[in-house]
Structures are given as structure tokens and as C-alpha cells.
Amino acid sequence: MGYNISDVSGNAGGGASDWTFTADVTDPTTTTISGDFDMVPLYGGGSPSEATGGYAFSALSASDYGTLSYNTTDGTYTFTVNRAAVIASGSDQVVSFTVTGTSGGDSDVDTVFITILICVLRGTLIETPDGPVPVEDLAVGDAVLTKDNGAQPVRWSGSRRAGTDELAADPSLRPIRFAPGALGPERPTRELSVSPQHRMLITDWKAELHFGEAEVLVPAKALVNGTSVRVDHSQEPIEYFHLLFDRHEVMFTEGTPTESFHPGEYSLRELGDAAKVELHKLFPELFVAGGYGDTARLSLRPWEAQIFAASDVRAAG
């Protein structure tokens, strides 16, 4: 009688010889992936049972992104995600390992693949006096480096999550992804995704020619060129983070100067109801026309900013 080993936990996808899991680290409850292998008879019926000769587990294909614990007697295993390392990598990761089960002189080898998804908006690095910090780790009172006013304390932070159904119904919510160096050397230093309306600080001769300003704020969606700057269809769900300061600031996001949250009419419409209620309680002046003040630089409307879309623009220094 021959045997195959199979994951019988009900947690894994796939089957036969390859087993799959997906872990989404944008969900803070995602910390571990667990499974259980048994020997399953190939012929003649019979119930799954433990391998009489036990199980052997290989090392992880990428040990930077988690740790594997296992029991060689009963075939159970647990992969513990290194959330910080995956987020710091700035991209999805795949980790794999093999399991060999032996019974009655027969052995079978299966492979477990774990895909770890990262919402690149979560984990985006913001420059602080103590070095880069993931945006979701910044709290009220934490200092962030700004281009014009040095270190400034965060007054409020919030986020807005868009799920698969919402993105399908409104593709305009999908983020804009900048490849490393899309806006100049190390601007950004890693891939950077922002909301379509999020404004980037750009210096370009066209700004001086058309608007009389050496630096302007340009909506990310106006810079899409289909190559180094593109609409990102790969990530869902997504989560956008907002940082509010005493005034509108230019901060450094993945090394690139971008705007802080400016609670103008359009920006407030982007927030969920709970965030708007919280902001209204904390800063009622924000809900008065002009209550927050001017933007840090001249802000171009999307149609005005189209002059930059196909050009070799540069982030301001």
C-alpha cells in the first residue's frame, strides 16, 4: 500500500504535493500560519494516520521573514511571520519549506508555500529625527522632519481602508506607485505608493515657466507615465494613512518630499465618518472654510499638472 502525505488541517490551499497559504500583514491579527500533515493511503481505503517513521522539515527558503517550528512526530507546524521584516522589505514575499513523511519504507515529499502580502502604504517610511519610521507606528506627539520647519510634532494621525469591493466599484481609489528613482536619484529610495490625490513636491523648469514658482505641489495621479509612475492594480485591500501637523508641511516619504495631510474640502471627503467626527472634536476650526490655512506650496489642479506627466520631473531637494 502506498502513501502520500497531505496537509489535513483544513487551513491550506492547493493539494497533492504543493500546499499554499496567504498571510496579509495589513491585518494586525495575522501573526502565524499553522498546518498538520498526515499519511494518506493511496489505495485500498483507510483513514489518514501519522507517519510511523515521522516527518522531516527543511529549513525556510527565506529565514528573514519568519520562523518555523514543527513536531517531527505528529507533523504539525507553525510559521510565525516577522511582520517588521516583511513591511521593511516594501514588497510581497514568498516563503517555502518541504515536509518529508515516511511510513513502512515509503516516503513522500511535499512543499508548503506561504505568500505574505504587504500593503505598501502601510510600512511606508517617514523621516524623523531618529531615522525612518513606518507611518503606522507614528503617534500623536511624535516628531517628524519637515522641509521648511525642522522637526514637527504630529497633531493627529488617521487611516482609511478601501476593500476589494470598493476598489472594484471605484478604481479611482487605487494608489499611484512610484518606482525607486522615478523622481530623481533615490527619490524615492524604495517603491512608494500614495493616494491618487496625494501631492508630491516637484521642481521643474515648467513650473517656473507656467506658474512662476520654482517648486509646486502636484497630485500623484497627474504624474502617471505608465512606466516609472503607474496606477497600482496589484494591491487590495489598501489603507491610506494621514499625518496632520499644526500647519501644512512638506515631509519626507521614502526620501521623497511629499505633503502632509491638508484638511481641505476634498481631503475631508476622503476620510471615513469616524475619522471626521474625531477631527471635528479635536480641531473644530478645520471645518471652517480656510480654517487650516494655505498649502505649503502652490498646489496645482490635476489638469494644470498634466504638463509634468510625460517629462523628466524631479522631486524638490
Tab-separated table of C-alpha atoms in Angstrom:
chain	number	residue	atom	x	y	z
A	1	MET	CA	0.000	0.000	0.000
A	2	GLY	CA	1.429	3.382	-0.983
A	3	TYR	CA	1.065	6.658	0.891
A	4	ASN	CA	1.018	10.354	0.185
A	5	ILE	CA	1.460	12.944	2.856
A	6	SER	CA	-1.244	15.636	2.921
A	7	ASP	CA	-1.996	18.709	4.998
A	8	VAL	CA	-5.172	17.676	6.826
A	9	SER	CA	-5.589	20.859	8.903
A	10	GLY	CA	-8.103	22.409	6.505
A	11	ASN	CA	-6.087	25.650	6.597
A	12	ALA	CA	-4.019	25.160	3.440
A	13	GLY	CA	-4.973	25.557	-0.199
A	14	GLY	CA	-3.616	23.575	-3.115
A	15	GLY	CA	-3.083	19.888	-2.629
A	16	ALA	CA	-1.373	16.734	-3.828
A	17	SER	CA	2.236	17.890	-3.466
A	18	ASP	CA	2.050	21.691	-3.152
A	19	TRP	CA	0.235	23.452	-0.316
A	20	THR	CA	-0.420	27.181	-0.185
A	21	PHE	CA	-1.199	29.837	2.387
A	22	THR	CA	-1.675	33.592	2.144
A	23	ALA	CA	-0.904	35.932	5.042
A	24	ASP	CA	-1.930	39.596	4.875
A	25	VAL	CA	0.194	41.646	7.270
A	26	THR	CA	-2.081	44.685	6.828
A	27	ASP	CA	-4.294	42.757	9.258
A	28	PRO	CA	-2.642	43.189	12.684
A	29	THR	CA	-4.056	39.841	13.853
A	30	THR	CA	-2.038	37.973	11.210
A	31	THR	CA	0.900	36.543	13.147
A	32	THR	CA	1.046	32.796	12.444
A	33	ILE	CA	0.220	30.151	9.821
A	34	SER	CA	-0.370	26.574	11.025
A	35	GLY	CA	-0.886	23.173	9.426
A	36	ASP	CA	-0.807	19.444	10.083
A	37	PHE	CA	0.495	16.629	7.861
A	38	ASP	CA	-0.731	13.024	7.930
A	39	MET	CA	-0.019	9.977	5.800
A	40	VAL	CA	-2.952	9.253	3.481
A	41	PRO	CA	-3.287	5.770	1.879
A	42	LEU	CA	-3.225	5.815	-1.928
A	43	TYR	CA	-5.054	2.537	-2.448
A	44	GLY	CA	-7.460	0.316	-0.568
A	45	GLY	CA	-9.108	2.995	1.529
A	46	GLY	CA	-8.225	3.625	5.105
A	47	SER	CA	-8.037	6.769	7.204
A	48	PRO	CA	-5.172	9.244	7.422
A	49	SER	CA	-2.681	8.413	10.146
A	50	GLU	CA	0.621	9.604	11.446
A	51	ALA	CA	3.787	8.580	9.637
A	52	THR	CA	5.331	5.696	11.513
A	53	GLY	CA	8.773	6.925	10.540
A	54	GLY	CA	7.989	10.525	11.438
A	55	TYR	CA	8.366	13.750	9.478
A	56	ALA	CA	11.376	15.779	8.403
A	57	PHE	CA	11.097	19.529	7.765
A	58	SER	CA	13.543	21.532	5.670
A	59	ALA	CA	14.791	24.992	6.512
A	60	LEU	CA	12.806	28.006	5.309
A	61	SER	CA	13.668	29.327	1.870
A	62	ALA	CA	13.851	32.853	3.336
A	63	SER	CA	14.509	32.945	7.051
A	64	ASP	CA	14.425	36.762	7.222
A	65	TYR	CA	10.638	36.849	7.036
A	66	GLY	CA	9.667	34.456	9.803
A	67	THR	CA	10.453	31.352	11.826
A	68	LEU	CA	9.250	27.767	11.506
A	69	SER	CA	8.501	25.470	14.421
A	70	TYR	CA	7.362	21.857	13.949
A	71	ASN	CA	6.774	18.471	15.524
A	72	THR	CA	8.531	15.591	13.747
A	73	THR	CA	6.215	13.034	15.372
A	74	ASP	CA	2.744	14.343	14.546
A	75	GLY	CA	3.529	16.544	11.504
A	76	THR	CA	2.172	19.791	12.929
A	77	TYR	CA	3.944	23.056	12.120
A	78	THR	CA	3.628	26.785	12.717
A	79	PHE	CA	5.171	29.604	10.708
A	80	THR	CA	5.467	32.860	12.683
A	81	VAL	CA	5.585	35.942	10.474
A	82	ASN	CA	8.295	38.552	11.049
A	83	ARG	CA	5.942	41.436	10.340
A	84	ALA	CA	8.579	44.154	10.730
A	85	ALA	CA	10.924	42.500	8.235
A	86	VAL	CA	8.213	41.980	5.621
A	87	ILE	CA	6.977	45.561	5.931
A	88	ALA	CA	10.539	46.880	5.773
A	89	SER	CA	11.103	44.927	2.543
A	90	GLY	CA	8.465	47.054	0.840
A	91	SER	CA	7.019	44.207	-1.233
A	92	ASP	CA	5.175	40.884	-1.073
A	93	GLN	CA	7.289	37.883	-0.070
A	94	VAL	CA	7.034	34.130	-0.630
A	95	VAL	CA	8.497	31.690	1.891
A	96	SER	CA	8.581	27.909	1.350
A	97	PHE	CA	9.755	24.715	3.005
A	98	THR	CA	9.428	20.979	2.390
A	99	VAL	CA	7.999	18.191	4.530
A	100	THR	CA	9.026	14.533	4.146
A	101	GLY	CA	6.888	11.811	5.699
A	102	THR	CA	7.979	8.169	5.973
A	103	SER	CA	5.847	5.081	6.681
A	104	GLY	CA	6.549	1.409	6.039
A	105	GLY	CA	9.601	2.210	3.967
A	106	ASP	CA	7.679	4.645	1.723
A	107	SER	CA	8.494	8.366	1.727
A	108	ASP	CA	6.733	11.338	0.195
A	109	VAL	CA	7.900	14.944	-0.062
A	110	ASP	CA	5.512	17.935	-0.218
A	111	THR	CA	6.196	21.686	-0.373
A	112	VAL	CA	4.435	24.436	1.573
A	113	PHE	CA	4.352	27.923	0.012
A	114	ILE	CA	3.402	30.937	2.146
A	115	THR	CA	2.717	34.214	0.334
A	116	ILE	CA	2.973	37.222	2.653
A	117	LEU	CA	1.096	40.247	1.360
A	118	ILE	CA	2.002	43.765	2.309
A	119	CYS	CA	0.002	46.872	1.625
A	120	VAL	CA	2.860	49.108	0.598
A	121	LEU	CA	1.061	52.099	2.028
A	122	ARG	CA	1.337	50.500	5.443
A	123	GLY	CA	5.048	50.368	6.188
A	124	THR	CA	5.890	53.471	4.163
A	125	LEU	CA	8.873	55.086	5.863
A	126	ILE	CA	8.604	58.672	7.152
A	127	GLU	CA	11.780	60.562	8.064
A	128	THR	CA	12.061	61.509	11.748
A	129	PRO	CA	14.913	62.923	13.875
A	130	ASP	CA	15.621	59.323	14.926
A	131	GLY	CA	15.593	57.906	11.402
A	132	PRO	CA	12.881	56.449	9.141
A	133	VAL	CA	9.754	55.155	10.891
A	134	PRO	CA	6.819	53.225	9.350
A	135	VAL	CA	3.877	55.597	9.040
A	136	GLU	CA	1.525	53.348	11.050
A	137	ASP	CA	3.937	53.469	14.026
A	138	LEU	CA	3.804	57.263	14.344
A	139	ALA	CA	1.607	58.572	17.140
A	140	VAL	CA	0.360	61.966	18.245
A	141	GLY	CA	3.300	63.931	19.657
A	142	ASP	CA	5.959	62.073	17.682
A	143	ALA	CA	8.387	64.322	15.787
A	144	VAL	CA	8.623	64.189	12.002
A	145	LEU	CA	11.232	66.019	9.916
A	146	THR	CA	9.826	68.662	7.582
A	147	LYS	CA	11.494	70.534	4.736
A	148	ASP	CA	10.620	74.029	5.954
A	149	ASN	CA	10.292	73.851	9.741
A	150	GLY	CA	12.545	71.093	11.007
A	151	ALA	CA	11.097	68.553	13.423
A	152	GLN	CA	7.354	68.998	13.969
A	153	PRO	CA	5.044	67.025	16.279
A	154	VAL	CA	2.191	65.006	14.815
A	155	ARG	CA	-1.125	66.561	15.893
A	156	TRP	CA	-3.356	63.779	14.540
A	157	SER	CA	-2.972	60.556	12.570
A	158	GLY	CA	-5.631	58.538	10.860
A	159	SER	CA	-6.158	55.955	8.161
A	160	ARG	CA	-8.726	54.979	5.600
A	161	ARG	CA	-9.089	51.417	4.296
A	162	ALA	CA	-10.595	50.504	0.933
A	163	GLY	CA	-11.634	46.900	0.399
A	164	THR	CA	-11.812	44.779	-2.742
A	165	ASP	CA	-15.462	45.596	-3.492
A	166	GLU	CA	-14.938	49.331	-3.080
A	167	LEU	CA	-11.867	49.316	-5.332
A	168	ALA	CA	-13.763	47.375	-7.984
A	169	ALA	CA	-16.632	49.878	-7.834
A	170	ASP	CA	-14.339	52.918	-7.828
A	171	PRO	CA	-10.947	52.250	-9.490
A	172	SER	CA	-10.008	55.912	-8.960
A	173	LEU	CA	-9.197	54.964	-5.362
A	174	ARG	CA	-6.295	52.758	-6.437
A	175	PRO	CA	-2.862	54.013	-5.368
A	176	ILE	CA	-0.194	55.539	-7.569
A	177	ARG	CA	3.113	53.678	-7.362
A	178	PHE	CA	6.460	55.401	-7.903
A	179	ALA	CA	9.410	53.181	-8.786
A	180	PRO	CA	12.701	53.833	-6.977
A	181	GLY	CA	14.341	56.886	-8.553
A	182	ALA	CA	11.208	57.882	-10.501
A	183	LEU	CA	11.582	61.484	-9.313
A	184	GLY	CA	15.374	61.671	-9.249
A	185	PRO	CA	18.274	59.831	-7.601
A	186	GLU	CA	16.895	57.989	-4.548
A	187	ARG	CA	13.583	59.836	-4.920
A	188	PRO	CA	12.028	57.611	-3.749
A	189	THR	CA	14.583	55.291	-2.186
A	190	ARG	CA	12.138	52.350	-2.403
A	191	GLU	CA	8.855	51.834	-4.205
A	192	LEU	CA	6.375	54.377	-2.885
A	193	SER	CA	2.592	54.217	-3.171
A	194	VAL	CA	0.311	57.119	-2.311
A	195	SER	CA	-3.320	58.003	-2.874
A	196	PRO	CA	-4.107	59.498	-6.304
A	197	GLN	CA	-4.696	62.974	-4.832
A	198	HIS	CA	-1.625	62.949	-2.589
A	199	ARG	CA	0.650	65.774	-3.701
A	200	MET	CA	4.364	65.477	-4.441
A	201	LEU	CA	6.754	68.447	-4.243
A	202	ILE	CA	8.199	68.895	-7.728
A	203	THR	CA	10.875	71.227	-9.068
A	204	ASP	CA	10.875	71.682	-12.852
A	205	TRP	CA	11.530	74.460	-15.330
A	206	LYS	CA	7.926	74.111	-16.494
A	207	ALA	CA	6.750	75.145	-13.023
A	208	GLU	CA	8.710	78.375	-13.264
A	209	LEU	CA	7.607	78.986	-16.848
A	210	HIS	CA	3.905	78.300	-16.422
A	211	PHE	CA	3.266	79.181	-12.773
A	212	GLY	CA	6.134	81.430	-11.682
A	213	GLU	CA	7.165	79.043	-8.900
A	214	ALA	CA	10.374	77.045	-8.528
A	215	GLU	CA	8.557	74.322	-6.559
A	216	VAL	CA	4.936	73.189	-6.826
A	217	LEU	CA	2.757	70.500	-5.290
A	218	VAL	CA	1.455	68.082	-7.919
A	219	PRO	CA	-1.203	65.356	-7.421
A	220	ALA	CA	0.358	61.937	-7.827
A	221	LYS	CA	-2.186	60.874	-10.431
A	222	ALA	CA	-1.029	63.701	-12.722
A	223	LEU	CA	2.473	62.192	-12.856
A	224	VAL	CA	1.436	58.769	-14.157
A	225	ASN	CA	3.549	57.827	-17.194
A	226	GLY	CA	2.866	54.101	-17.416
A	227	THR	CA	6.451	53.128	-16.619
A	228	SER	CA	8.147	54.575	-13.542
A	229	VAL	CA	4.874	56.048	-12.232
A	230	ARG	CA	1.748	53.956	-12.657
A	231	VAL	CA	-1.616	53.044	-11.226
A	232	ASP	CA	-1.145	50.068	-8.917
A	233	HIS	CA	-3.701	47.318	-9.572
A	234	SER	CA	-1.851	44.662	-7.568
A	235	GLN	CA	-2.773	45.607	-4.024
A	236	GLU	CA	-6.135	45.073	-2.373
A	237	PRO	CA	-7.349	45.899	0.112
A	238	ILE	CA	-5.408	49.126	0.629
A	239	GLU	CA	-5.033	51.519	3.548
A	240	TYR	CA	-4.113	55.190	3.282
A	241	PHE	CA	-2.520	56.941	6.262
A	242	HIS	CA	-2.767	60.649	7.095
A	243	LEU	CA	-0.467	62.789	9.290
A	244	LEU	CA	-1.671	66.221	10.410
A	245	PHE	CA	0.620	68.962	11.784
A	246	ASP	CA	-0.016	72.473	13.134
A	247	ARG	CA	0.357	73.717	9.558
A	248	HIS	CA	0.604	72.139	6.150
A	249	GLU	CA	4.111	70.704	5.845
A	250	VAL	CA	6.367	69.023	3.330
A	251	MET	CA	7.687	65.818	4.882
A	252	PHE	CA	9.987	63.124	3.512
A	253	THR	CA	8.274	59.885	2.497
A	254	GLU	CA	10.694	57.152	1.399
A	255	GLY	CA	13.184	60.006	0.941
A	256	THR	CA	10.831	61.991	-1.317
A	257	PRO	CA	9.276	65.356	-0.352
A	258	THR	CA	5.500	64.947	-0.189
A	259	GLU	CA	2.739	66.845	1.519
A	260	SER	CA	1.302	66.209	4.947
A	261	PHE	CA	-2.459	65.961	5.336
A	262	HIS	CA	-4.248	69.197	4.484
A	263	PRO	CA	-7.854	69.022	5.693
A	264	GLY	CA	-9.360	70.907	2.802
A	265	GLU	CA	-12.776	70.096	1.442
A	266	TYR	CA	-11.589	67.333	-0.888
A	267	SER	CA	-9.317	65.731	1.713
A	268	LEU	CA	-12.065	65.660	4.298
A	269	ARG	CA	-14.351	63.906	1.820
A	270	GLU	CA	-11.739	61.144	1.564
A	271	LEU	CA	-11.981	60.362	5.280
A	272	GLY	CA	-14.401	57.927	6.837
A	273	ASP	CA	-17.189	59.207	9.083
A	274	ALA	CA	-15.468	58.113	12.314
A	275	ALA	CA	-12.271	59.984	11.399
A	276	LYS	CA	-14.216	63.132	10.532
A	277	VAL	CA	-16.068	63.005	13.852
A	278	GLU	CA	-12.759	62.617	15.705
A	279	LEU	CA	-11.171	65.502	13.814
A	280	HIS	CA	-14.192	67.738	14.417
A	281	LYS	CA	-13.960	67.126	18.156
A	282	LEU	CA	-10.226	67.778	18.292
A	283	PHE	CA	-9.963	70.617	15.754
A	284	PRO	CA	-13.331	72.243	15.020
A	285	GLU	CA	-11.511	75.085	13.255
A	286	LEU	CA	-10.621	72.688	10.442
A	287	PHE	CA	-14.255	72.569	9.369
A	288	VAL	CA	-14.439	76.312	8.776
A	289	ALA	CA	-13.560	77.499	5.274
A	290	GLY	CA	-9.861	78.404	5.272
A	291	GLY	CA	-9.556	77.393	8.931
A	292	TYR	CA	-6.368	75.394	8.453
A	293	GLY	CA	-4.563	77.931	6.301
A	294	ASP	CA	-2.722	77.800	2.999
A	295	THR	CA	-0.833	74.895	1.493
A	296	ALA	CA	2.949	74.778	1.924
A	297	ARG	CA	3.465	75.464	-1.807
A	298	LEU	CA	1.324	76.384	-4.780
A	299	SER	CA	-0.884	73.331	-5.379
A	300	LEU	CA	-1.711	72.541	-8.963
A	301	ARG	CA	-5.026	71.166	-10.112
A	302	PRO	CA	-4.791	67.814	-11.941
A	303	TRP	CA	-5.340	69.384	-15.363
A	304	GLU	CA	-2.695	72.032	-14.664
A	305	ALA	CA	-0.235	69.360	-13.581
A	306	GLN	CA	-0.605	67.346	-16.797
A	307	ILE	CA	2.366	69.249	-18.244
A	308	PHE	CA	4.609	67.144	-15.987
A	309	ALA	CA	3.194	63.686	-16.766
A	310	ALA	CA	5.499	62.744	-19.622
A	311	SER	CA	8.501	64.848	-18.652
A	312	ASP	CA	11.599	64.028	-16.649
A	313	VAL	CA	10.371	65.672	-13.459
A	314	ARG	CA	12.345	65.824	-10.243
A	315	ALA	CA	11.320	65.871	-6.638
A	316	ALA	CA	12.424	69.059	-4.906
A	317	GLY	CA	15.641	68.907	-2.961
